[in-house]
XYZ file of C-alpha atoms in Angstrom:
720
model
C -18.511 -5.653 44.090
C -20.728 -7.951 42.041
C -19.211 -10.179 39.401
C -21.139 -8.370 36.662
C -19.551 -5.038 37.566
C -16.027 -6.379 38.087
C -13.268 -4.654 36.122
C -12.211 -6.914 33.206
C -8.823 -8.503 33.732
C -6.456 -9.117 30.811
C -5.283 -12.636 30.020
C -1.817 -13.363 31.339
C 0.306 -15.512 29.066
C 2.581 -17.993 30.749
C 6.294 -17.267 30.586
C 8.569 -19.660 28.728
C 11.945 -17.879 28.559
C 13.891 -18.243 25.324
C 17.377 -16.781 24.952
C 18.329 -14.975 21.748
C 22.060 -14.283 21.525
C 23.748 -12.186 18.852
C 27.039 -10.280 18.871
C 27.675 -11.214 22.496
C 24.353 -9.822 23.719
C 21.559 -12.027 25.071
C 17.909 -11.060 25.131
C 15.459 -13.185 27.101
C 12.052 -13.457 25.441
C 9.301 -14.808 27.704
C 6.597 -14.882 25.054
C 8.170 -16.268 21.889
C 6.028 -19.397 22.346
C 3.039 -17.366 21.129
C 4.471 -17.831 17.614
C 3.152 -21.434 17.558
C 0.143 -20.656 15.386
C -1.189 -24.211 15.326
C -1.078 -24.570 19.119
C -4.525 -24.788 20.745
C -3.081 -22.937 23.735
C -2.050 -20.013 21.537
C -5.435 -19.897 19.818
C -7.237 -19.937 23.156
C -4.997 -17.160 24.461
C -5.715 -15.010 21.409
C -9.433 -15.591 21.821
C -9.117 -14.544 25.469
C -7.294 -11.393 24.350
C -10.109 -10.588 21.967
C -12.711 -11.198 24.667
C -10.823 -8.868 27.014
C -10.739 -6.210 24.297
C -14.484 -6.554 23.802
C -15.123 -6.223 27.525
C -12.868 -3.174 27.949
C -14.324 -1.366 24.933
C -17.955 -2.500 25.249
C -19.040 1.016 26.207
C -17.775 2.227 22.816
C -20.260 0.113 20.865
C -22.824 2.890 20.435
C -20.083 5.218 19.222
C -18.825 2.563 16.812
C -22.335 2.133 15.491
C -22.674 5.886 15.043
C -19.400 6.179 13.105
C -20.244 3.136 10.973
C -23.653 4.576 10.139
C -22.124 7.933 9.258
C -19.734 6.198 6.832
C -22.600 4.212 5.358
C -24.923 7.193 5.043
C -22.264 9.264 3.274
C -21.309 6.517 0.820
C -23.061 5.988 -2.487
C -23.386 2.260 -1.979
C -24.748 1.529 -5.435
C -22.067 2.968 -7.687
C -19.674 2.122 -10.484
C -16.272 3.020 -11.847
C -15.701 4.974 -15.063
C -15.394 2.422 -17.901
C -11.848 1.927 -19.204
C -11.220 0.576 -22.689
C -8.959 -2.336 -23.538
C -9.048 -3.502 -27.144
C -12.715 -4.086 -28.097
C -14.302 -3.748 -24.659
C -15.088 -1.207 -21.962
C -14.328 -2.633 -18.495
C -15.797 -1.304 -15.240
C -16.832 -2.355 -11.737
C -20.146 -2.032 -9.937
C -21.019 -1.927 -6.257
C -24.531 -2.528 -4.974
C -26.145 -1.509 -1.698
C -25.999 -4.288 0.860
C -23.326 -6.252 -0.982
C -19.737 -6.431 0.256
C -17.761 -6.874 -2.947
C -17.401 -5.376 -6.414
C -18.803 -6.887 -9.595
C -16.482 -6.898 -12.628
C -18.352 -5.985 -15.835
C -17.796 -5.023 -19.456
C -19.635 -3.828 -22.560
C -18.528 -3.955 -26.170
C -16.758 -0.913 -27.623
C -17.455 0.578 -31.050
C -14.975 1.689 -33.682
C -16.290 4.568 -35.784
C -12.966 5.844 -37.058
C -13.140 8.912 -34.787
C -10.478 8.218 -32.135
C -11.831 10.663 -29.576
C -15.381 9.333 -29.882
C -14.181 5.748 -29.830
C -12.224 6.342 -26.602
C -14.952 8.344 -24.852
C -16.448 6.060 -22.187
C -20.125 5.131 -22.415
C -22.463 6.598 -19.811
C -23.389 3.704 -17.548
C -25.859 4.354 -14.721
C -25.421 2.988 -11.194
C -27.819 0.128 -10.547
C -29.094 0.113 -14.123
C -27.969 -2.692 -16.469
C -26.388 -1.422 -19.678
C -27.437 -2.920 -22.988
C -25.104 -5.805 -23.793
C -23.458 -5.660 -20.353
C -21.594 -8.819 -19.366
C -20.647 -9.789 -15.816
C -17.124 -11.165 -15.804
C -16.877 -11.931 -12.104
C -19.225 -11.258 -9.193
C -17.138 -10.944 -6.035
C -20.221 -11.504 -3.890
C -20.943 -14.860 -5.499
C -17.277 -15.858 -5.270
C -17.126 -14.921 -1.564
C -20.310 -16.697 -0.550
C -19.680 -19.228 2.202
C -16.010 -18.306 2.513
C -14.377 -16.643 5.565
C -12.371 -14.181 3.437
C -12.273 -12.967 -0.153
C -9.751 -10.923 -2.054
C -8.606 -10.759 -5.667
C -4.878 -10.765 -6.370
C -5.103 -10.202 -10.094
C -7.344 -10.143 -13.166
C -6.284 -10.567 -16.781
C -8.195 -10.922 -20.045
C -6.783 -12.331 -23.265
C -6.187 -9.978 -26.170
C -9.190 -11.374 -28.036
C -11.393 -10.863 -24.960
C -12.565 -14.475 -24.711
C -10.835 -15.691 -21.551
C -10.572 -14.318 -18.006
C -7.883 -15.294 -15.489
C -8.389 -14.372 -11.852
C -6.498 -15.085 -8.638
C -8.507 -15.468 -5.428
C -7.524 -15.565 -1.726
C -9.969 -17.070 0.775
C -7.771 -17.011 3.889
C -6.159 -13.561 4.049
C -2.614 -14.912 3.699
C -2.154 -13.445 0.195
C -1.593 -16.850 -1.387
C -3.970 -17.068 -4.318
C -5.673 -19.739 -6.396
C -5.613 -19.003 -10.142
C -8.686 -19.949 -12.185
C -9.819 -19.393 -15.768
C -13.254 -18.541 -17.147
C -14.473 -18.882 -20.721
C -16.239 -15.550 -21.277
C -18.306 -16.860 -24.191
C -19.836 -19.785 -22.284
C -19.389 -18.521 -18.716
C -17.858 -21.866 -17.765
C -14.693 -22.388 -15.745
C -11.838 -24.248 -17.409
C -10.408 -27.310 -15.694
C -7.081 -25.487 -15.218
C -6.457 -24.418 -11.601
C -3.173 -23.331 -10.028
C -2.653 -23.056 -6.268
C -0.376 -20.710 -4.312
C 0.254 -18.013 -6.896
C 1.211 -14.439 -6.002
C 0.238 -11.034 -7.414
C 0.743 -10.412 -11.124
C -0.814 -12.082 -14.175
C -0.108 -11.669 -17.889
C -1.382 -13.576 -20.912
C 0.714 -14.167 -24.003
C -0.571 -12.226 -27.038
C -2.203 -15.364 -28.494
C -3.917 -16.249 -25.183
C -2.469 -19.767 -25.006
C -0.100 -19.102 -22.080
C -0.258 -17.174 -18.822
C 2.645 -15.921 -16.723
C 2.476 -15.663 -12.928
C 4.720 -15.360 -9.881
C 5.286 -17.774 -7.016
C 6.544 -17.107 -3.477
C 9.046 -19.205 -1.534
C 8.640 -20.413 2.055
C 9.512 -16.940 3.384
C 6.724 -15.416 1.252
C 9.242 -13.817 -1.120
C 8.235 -13.810 -4.794
C 11.130 -15.683 -6.393
C 9.839 -17.381 -9.540
C 8.078 -16.395 -12.740
C 6.292 -19.423 -14.190
C 4.328 -20.031 -17.357
C 1.205 -22.159 -17.661
C 0.054 -23.526 -21.004
C -3.722 -23.675 -20.973
C -5.084 -27.191 -21.062
C -2.015 -28.755 -19.442
C -1.516 -29.878 -15.797
C -0.186 -27.177 -13.475
C 2.571 -29.583 -12.411
C 4.062 -29.140 -15.881
C 4.320 -25.340 -15.598
C 7.834 -24.211 -16.438
C 9.963 -21.833 -14.405
C 10.818 -18.974 -16.743
C 12.898 -17.078 -14.204
C 14.110 -17.802 -10.675
C 15.788 -15.470 -8.187
C 17.745 -17.198 -5.404
C 19.042 -14.164 -3.511
C 16.862 -14.020 -0.353
C 17.203 -10.237 -0.303
C 15.677 -9.657 -3.748
C 11.994 -9.361 -4.735
C 10.792 -10.573 -8.133
C 7.944 -9.169 -10.220
C 7.020 -8.348 -13.787
C 5.217 -5.785 -15.922
C 3.581 -6.233 -19.297
C 4.934 -3.905 -21.970
C 2.431 -1.275 -23.173
C 2.241 -2.949 -26.584
C 1.971 -6.341 -24.832
C 4.809 -7.852 -26.863
C 7.229 -8.425 -24.013
C 7.378 -9.035 -20.303
C 9.741 -6.928 -18.196
C 10.949 -9.105 -15.310
C 12.459 -7.103 -12.486
C 14.290 -8.158 -9.350
C 15.392 -5.711 -6.736
C 15.337 -4.222 -3.293
C 15.098 -0.652 -2.078
C 18.622 0.208 -3.250
C 19.249 -1.442 -6.634
C 17.501 -3.590 -9.223
C 17.892 -5.724 -12.333
C 15.715 -6.047 -15.435
C 15.237 -8.889 -17.925
C 13.114 -8.867 -21.082
C 11.047 -11.833 -22.249
C 9.671 -11.902 -25.796
C 6.016 -12.931 -25.478
C 5.494 -13.450 -29.204
C 7.974 -16.341 -29.323
C 6.957 -19.074 -26.845
C 10.476 -20.537 -26.991
C 12.228 -17.322 -25.964
C 14.265 -17.003 -22.776
C 14.711 -13.910 -20.597
C 17.364 -11.497 -21.827
C 19.334 -9.483 -19.282
C 19.098 -5.748 -19.936
C 20.588 -4.068 -16.875
C 22.345 -6.078 -14.177
C 22.140 -5.618 -10.414
C 25.928 -5.550 -10.453
C 25.740 -1.969 -11.697
C 23.929 -1.035 -8.444
C 21.423 1.174 -10.291
C 17.876 1.415 -8.965
C 15.694 1.649 -12.050
C 12.494 0.874 -13.901
C 11.927 0.410 -17.638
C 9.261 0.934 -20.275
C 9.890 -0.331 -23.822
C 8.857 1.771 -26.786
C 9.384 1.867 -30.537
C 11.405 4.710 -32.046
C 12.256 5.463 -35.690
C 15.569 3.702 -35.009
C 13.984 0.581 -33.515
C 13.142 -0.775 -30.067
C 14.363 1.282 -27.113
C 13.789 1.500 -23.396
C 12.763 4.454 -21.283
C 14.703 4.249 -18.029
C 13.803 5.907 -14.742
C 17.034 5.540 -12.806
C 19.313 6.908 -10.093
C 22.607 6.666 -11.982
C 24.357 9.832 -10.795
C 20.873 11.120 -9.940
C 19.725 10.660 -6.353
C 16.173 11.824 -7.184
C 16.119 9.872 -10.448
C 16.169 11.044 -14.048
C 14.760 9.638 -17.281
C 16.927 8.373 -20.129
C 16.249 6.719 -23.482
C 18.430 3.703 -24.311
C 18.320 1.805 -27.630
C 17.928 -1.942 -27.107
C 21.291 -2.798 -28.658
C 23.147 -0.645 -26.122
C 22.509 -3.162 -23.353
C 24.834 -5.642 -25.066
C 27.760 -3.299 -24.337
C 29.564 -2.693 -21.035
C 27.787 0.045 -19.076
C 30.615 2.551 -19.548
C 30.247 2.252 -23.335
C 26.467 2.543 -23.480
C 24.861 5.722 -24.791
C 21.949 6.958 -22.688
C 20.075 9.983 -24.036
C 18.620 12.326 -21.413
C 14.857 12.794 -21.547
C 14.366 14.439 -18.139
C 17.473 15.587 -16.268
C 17.953 15.222 -12.545
C 16.596 17.947 -10.268
C 17.178 18.347 -6.565
C 13.593 19.524 -6.020
C 11.788 16.942 -8.177
C 11.668 13.189 -7.606
C 10.913 11.139 -10.726
C 8.748 8.175 -9.723
C 8.277 6.384 -13.045
C 7.002 6.457 -16.615
C 4.267 5.077 -18.855
C 4.145 4.931 -22.632
C 1.451 5.272 -25.297
C 1.955 5.092 -29.047
C 2.334 8.890 -29.253
C 3.312 10.140 -25.791
C 5.272 9.480 -22.627
C 3.769 10.115 -19.208
C 6.096 10.777 -16.265
C 5.018 10.606 -12.636
C 6.924 13.087 -10.492
C 6.841 14.454 -6.970
C 7.416 18.150 -6.346
C 6.708 20.225 -3.240
C 5.678 16.935 -1.539
C 2.796 16.295 -3.980
C 2.472 13.714 -6.745
C 1.716 14.986 -10.262
C 2.202 13.994 -13.907
C 4.096 15.374 -16.884
C 3.264 14.549 -20.511
C 5.814 14.579 -23.361
C 5.387 13.766 -27.069
C 7.210 10.560 -28.020
C 8.435 12.127 -31.274
C 12.008 13.354 -30.925
C 12.368 11.904 -27.450
C 15.913 12.193 -26.144
C 17.001 14.474 -29.015
C 17.249 18.213 -29.582
C 13.828 17.932 -31.217
C 12.150 16.721 -28.047
C 8.998 18.670 -27.255
C 8.302 20.450 -23.966
C 6.613 18.687 -21.051
C 3.018 19.632 -20.265
C 1.504 19.356 -16.803
C -2.221 19.230 -15.997
C -2.836 22.011 -13.483
C -5.191 22.135 -10.505
C -6.265 24.818 -8.040
C -5.427 23.251 -4.673
C -2.042 23.365 -2.935
C -2.308 19.927 -1.339
C -3.500 17.298 -3.804
C -2.542 14.009 -5.438
C -2.672 13.555 -9.202
C -1.641 10.141 -10.475
C -1.858 8.173 -13.693
C -4.731 5.680 -13.569
C -4.482 4.244 -17.065
C -2.518 4.819 -20.268
C -3.772 2.443 -22.948
C -1.224 2.169 -25.748
C -3.478 3.137 -28.670
C -5.624 5.685 -26.867
C -5.568 9.439 -27.630
C -6.435 9.966 -23.941
C -4.828 9.088 -20.642
C -6.813 8.662 -17.459
C -5.856 10.574 -14.321
C -6.926 10.151 -10.716
C -7.196 13.286 -8.599
C -7.949 13.677 -4.922
C -7.140 15.886 -1.952
C -7.958 16.057 1.729
C -11.150 17.952 0.846
C -12.065 16.817 -2.689
C -13.469 13.302 -3.181
C -11.687 11.170 -5.794
C -12.097 12.461 -9.337
C -11.464 10.738 -12.635
C -10.239 12.884 -15.513
C -9.457 12.061 -19.118
C -6.559 14.107 -20.463
C -6.383 14.603 -24.228
C -2.808 14.004 -25.360
C -3.216 16.144 -28.463
C -4.181 19.427 -26.814
C -4.113 18.950 -23.021
C -7.874 19.218 -22.517
C -8.999 17.857 -19.153
C -12.447 16.250 -19.046
C -13.976 15.374 -15.682
C -15.579 11.936 -15.984
C -16.598 11.400 -12.371
C -16.337 12.752 -8.862
C -17.065 10.167 -6.189
C -20.368 11.255 -4.648
C -20.538 11.991 -0.933
C -24.071 11.912 0.398
C -25.484 13.811 3.353
C -24.789 17.300 2.090
C -20.989 17.255 2.242
C -19.604 20.756 1.755
C -15.826 20.972 1.232
C -15.856 24.655 2.222
C -16.802 23.566 5.746
C -13.307 22.089 6.157
C -9.748 23.348 5.862
C -6.541 21.557 4.845
C -3.260 23.401 5.198
C 0.471 22.813 5.171
C 2.599 23.627 8.194
C 6.213 22.872 9.060
C 7.607 21.525 12.314
C 11.311 21.693 13.167
C 13.248 18.643 14.312
C 15.951 18.775 16.952
C 18.623 18.752 14.207
C 16.975 21.737 12.500
C 15.276 19.759 9.713
C 11.908 21.166 8.612
C 9.205 18.473 8.630
C 6.085 18.850 6.458
C 2.828 18.676 8.396
C -0.681 18.444 6.965
C -3.442 19.801 9.209
C -7.065 18.992 8.369
C -9.925 20.395 10.440
C -13.383 21.895 10.387
C -13.351 25.518 9.330
C -14.668 26.706 12.686
C -11.964 25.005 14.747
C -9.521 27.555 16.157
C -5.955 27.184 17.403
C -6.985 27.889 20.990
C -5.324 24.938 22.728
C -8.563 23.099 23.485
C -8.928 20.720 20.528
C -8.606 16.965 20.417
C -6.098 15.835 17.775
C -5.088 12.636 16.030
C -1.541 12.496 14.644
C -0.992 9.946 11.879
C 2.303 8.740 10.386
C 4.170 6.004 8.539
C 7.724 6.929 7.515
C 9.262 3.867 5.866
C 10.057 2.304 2.467
C 9.975 5.743 0.766
C 6.170 5.579 0.902
C 4.545 8.997 1.026
C 1.396 9.859 2.948
C -0.193 11.748 0.090
C -3.280 13.967 0.350
C -6.418 11.893 -0.141
C -10.080 12.152 0.687
C -11.598 9.701 3.173
C -15.253 9.558 4.154
C -14.505 7.932 7.552
C -12.244 10.863 8.470
C -15.262 13.193 8.373
C -16.538 11.458 11.516
C -13.405 12.649 13.316
C -13.496 16.174 11.929
C -17.181 16.582 12.741
C -16.384 15.833 16.384
C -13.856 18.632 16.484
C -10.765 16.461 16.021
C -7.818 18.072 14.258
C -6.378 15.443 11.927
C -2.607 15.775 11.553
C -0.377 13.928 9.088
C 3.285 13.893 10.096
C 5.324 13.538 6.887
C 8.350 12.159 8.719
C 11.700 11.099 7.342
C 11.756 7.576 5.965
C 8.868 8.444 3.648
C 9.283 9.895 0.175
C 7.559 13.271 0.432
C 10.714 15.334 -0.133
C 12.562 12.985 -2.484
C 15.088 10.219 -2.065
C 17.259 12.007 0.543
C 14.162 12.313 2.775
C 13.849 8.542 2.659
C 17.535 7.826 3.140
C 17.616 10.076 6.212
C 15.015 7.825 7.864
C 16.306 4.294 7.233
C 19.036 1.972 8.503
C 21.314 3.835 10.946
C 19.223 7.008 10.599
C 15.920 5.291 11.440
C 15.459 7.106 14.741
C 14.841 10.314 12.787
C 11.446 8.858 11.853
C 10.470 8.575 15.502
C 11.850 11.879 16.722
C 10.261 13.667 13.737
C 6.854 12.323 14.763
C 7.378 13.535 18.313
C 8.506 16.937 16.996
C 5.316 17.209 14.923
C 3.190 16.309 17.947
C 4.913 18.958 20.076
C 4.565 21.466 17.238
C 0.793 21.126 16.833
C 0.400 21.456 20.599
C 2.646 24.522 20.714
C 0.740 26.104 17.805
C -2.505 25.685 19.745
C -4.063 23.137 17.414
C -4.223 20.523 20.155
C -4.888 20.328 23.859
C -1.789 18.549 25.240
C -4.086 16.256 27.240
C -6.147 15.297 24.163
C -3.691 13.961 21.592
C -3.831 10.465 20.088
C -1.505 8.765 17.606
C -2.183 6.186 14.903
C -0.105 4.220 12.413
C -0.087 0.829 10.728
C 2.449 -1.831 9.719
C 5.811 0.006 9.684
C 3.731 2.898 11.015
C 2.869 0.541 13.862
C 6.580 0.243 14.601
C 6.562 4.043 14.650
C 3.751 3.945 17.222
C 5.639 1.476 19.396
C 8.864 3.487 19.268
C 7.150 6.816 19.925
C 5.176 5.533 22.885
C 8.429 4.290 24.433
C 10.187 7.617 23.832
C 7.368 9.997 24.788
C 4.415 8.192 26.406
C 3.374 11.401 28.159
C 2.485 13.110 24.857
C -0.393 10.786 23.994
C -3.745 10.016 25.542
C -4.214 6.979 23.305
C -2.378 5.059 20.580
C -3.785 2.785 17.888
C -1.121 0.537 16.350
C -2.538 -1.275 13.319
C -0.837 -4.562 12.291
C 2.242 -3.190 14.060
C 5.818 -4.249 13.255
C 6.763 -3.980 16.931
C 9.096 -6.988 17.242
C 11.179 -6.031 14.237
C 14.545 -7.226 15.521
C 13.354 -10.761 16.283
C 11.773 -10.961 12.832
C 14.724 -9.607 10.876
C 17.150 -11.871 12.748
C 15.342 -14.916 11.315
C 15.693 -15.115 7.497
C 13.211 -18.003 7.429
C 10.361 -15.751 8.547
C 8.225 -14.019 5.905
C 10.016 -11.117 4.179
C 12.850 -10.944 6.750
C 15.787 -11.032 4.337
C 14.090 -8.428 2.147
C 14.091 -6.052 5.101
C 17.893 -5.858 5.305
C 18.038 -3.046 2.744
C 15.542 -1.029 4.783
C 16.753 -1.521 8.355
C 20.219 -3.017 7.894
C 21.324 -6.597 8.545
C 21.587 -7.210 12.297
C 22.763 -10.777 11.724
C 26.098 -9.786 10.208
C 26.548 -6.195 11.408
C 26.943 -5.611 15.150
C 26.385 -1.869 14.737
C 23.031 -2.460 13.043
C 22.107 -4.963 15.760
C 22.947 -2.514 18.545
C 21.124 0.342 16.808
C 17.971 -1.693 16.180
C 18.110 -3.089 19.697
C 18.063 0.488 20.985
C 14.745 1.381 19.309
C 12.665 -1.711 18.495
C 9.477 -1.384 20.561
C 9.349 -4.842 22.141
C 12.877 -4.656 23.588
C 12.538 -1.097 24.886
C 9.365 -1.192 26.957
C 10.050 0.676 30.199
C 8.495 1.031 33.632
C 6.561 4.195 32.790
C 2.859 5.084 32.679
C 1.816 4.165 29.147
C -1.319 5.679 27.581
C -4.204 3.457 26.565
C -3.106 1.352 23.616
C -4.928 -0.739 21.037
C -2.920 -3.188 18.934
C -4.951 -4.328 15.921
C -3.907 -7.446 14.017
C -5.053 -10.439 11.961
C -4.328 -14.095 12.607
C -3.464 -14.818 8.950
C -1.387 -11.714 8.241
C 1.767 -12.780 6.387
C 3.396 -9.344 6.300
C 3.431 -8.622 10.026
C 2.727 -11.794 11.991
C 0.096 -11.652 14.759
C 2.719 -12.774 17.271
C 4.428 -9.370 17.275
C 1.528 -7.384 18.782
C 0.517 -10.412 20.903
C 3.924 -10.406 22.611
C 4.050 -6.598 22.754
C 0.806 -6.161 24.692
C 1.908 -8.756 27.253
C 5.101 -6.868 28.041
C 3.368 -3.490 28.023
C 0.914 -4.652 30.688
C 3.734 -6.204 32.650
C 5.848 -3.042 32.727
C 3.447 -0.097 32.702
C 3.165 1.854 35.932
C -0.114 3.397 34.811
C -3.679 2.144 34.865
C -4.696 2.656 31.228
C -5.821 -0.500 29.403
C -3.753 -2.186 26.704
C -5.871 -4.287 24.343
C -5.302 -6.627 21.419
C -7.976 -6.705 18.711
C -7.406 -9.730 16.484
C -9.329 -10.666 13.362
C -9.154 -14.467 13.156
C -10.169 -14.575 9.453
C -8.372 -11.496 8.146
C -5.085 -10.555 6.520
C -2.768 -7.540 6.553
C -5.660 -5.258 5.604
C -8.014 -6.734 8.197
C -11.293 -8.432 7.365
C -12.480 -8.586 3.759
C -15.557 -6.849 2.413
C -16.277 -3.116 2.398
C -18.773 -3.199 5.277
C -16.296 -5.132 7.419
C -13.665 -2.559 6.505
C -15.999 0.232 7.640
C -16.548 -1.591 10.927
C -12.784 -1.837 11.423
C -12.341 1.876 10.810
C -15.272 2.683 13.118
C -13.644 0.587 15.845
C -10.308 2.408 15.511
C -11.909 5.836 15.471
C -14.262 5.092 18.374
C -11.269 3.986 20.459
C -9.589 7.320 19.722
C -12.689 9.489 20.141
C -13.566 7.892 23.469
C -10.054 8.481 24.787
C -10.054 12.108 23.638
C -13.482 12.898 25.046
C -14.775 13.763 21.585
C -17.826 11.542 21.389
C -20.430 14.103 20.300
C -20.579 15.787 16.896
C -20.143 19.551 17.010
């Protein structure tokens, strides 16, 4: 055989055994040395892995190109968002053909005295400059010459004269904060390194509040910067020292106070900071000691300042209560909380938003996200008005609040489904009128009637009914011959909600049945659905996914020899666990930024986010039962001598959420143990973060790579 036709051979990492002992059990890890990110040997090994991946998948390049071109041809590349008003300006973003990043723009708003007219967005044309249009920030110019570009926050002062923006040029989600004078277009001298998500100006625009992460990438401080002073003098407004608690803040709707929250997935704590008084200190409203998971929105009532609480106090699926500010000074048992929305077993309350005249509540019912609107007058009393709900025709859809500006007579809603491209509606608070402002265009003659999305139910081994979403071309029959891709996540109470995706059309048009497994650990069926898929019930997530796979095969939607699976991050852990439990069910698996070495990570509190994970998975450091349970399912420790399907692990060198080392170690052990001949590859983006490479075209290339890997494995290369 000539060298040019030789079968590519994967790189073999040297073994350097390291013992990890906990609770009397020792695990020997041969590949922990791959964690040394600065080591030239590690970098060379990762480059060799990438070269092997390119060699093994080289024949897929034409297919990747085809999928990429289909995405590009269906996308309106020169487009813009619907303008949204804040104070005296309409803000919107533009995209332009051939350019990777969005351009942040604004035009002046008019005040005629007619509230509806004044809050009706101007008609701005794609690619056509609007009279008086101002470019706030051009992402393309900012990204030029840099390996990566992402914005972590934008804020404008109340008077509209100053822009703050946080920029990441590495992919590690550590941002540099800069300030731009919007009158002159010049940058201020102020610059702050290593800030996290979240920015808020004081009402007078002289101070800005931001968060900072610790060495384990946990946001633990809220700091304030006074413009014109050195960043070294920035004061710590709030600091959280518990390694298991995450810190963040929200700006009150009337922008008079900052709500600082700390919490985990099981309970939280809220402090209020008066933004009008620069000398004020945070005031504790509801302590973590009460073990209540909650969120707050302040609002003014005839009796003074009060807080709208979404909480789980005696309400597993949450309820909404109204609490006067003064009540928080009392012991919890003596506080008076007025019910706004009572608890329901079949409705999960996700949160609230407040305008001057109304309250908007995000809820989940029958697995789908929707909104309710209540008048603020009489809230929490016998005079409270009924809740209104915008209605839509489809069964499977997602309706979420996009914007609720405090003084506006309208709220903005986002709507999408598996078949309907994203829509933007304005909802009139006075009479419930829905006005469609935009539907994202899909070029190439897209016809939603050519596709079908339907709900099915699989049954787990314990009798639990699992929601399944099945998306396909209308002509595809349940005859047992179809290729199928099963997608899942199932952690952190995150739901896989119906949403339109142009790239997915490239799968459907090749006859692939796209299946979403709404497994336990997600939030689709309320809080109990989540709790039945975490900690010592985590294995339900994995067995649910397998049950869904077996169900779609049994129903005839999939040929048992043509099924692939895909998931990312915690969904990548799902992929690793499933492929250990049932490798025979899948022809191929794509694990995106996969959390496949979860036990090693969570056992080390110094690693990014590890301590925060204890409320999701349990604490294996202190609890031997948690350690034994995790040890029995974590993918890296449970690789067996079985024939694994072809597997692609996709990661980024600078990912701080799931470190590259996890999939790098995983693929080594998979190749070592598999008794089959299918390739196992590692695709690593050396300049990307948790979401891969930056830029929309690079994102399309990433999706085309994933889908081509699946389509090639399933023998579904040609469009039908």
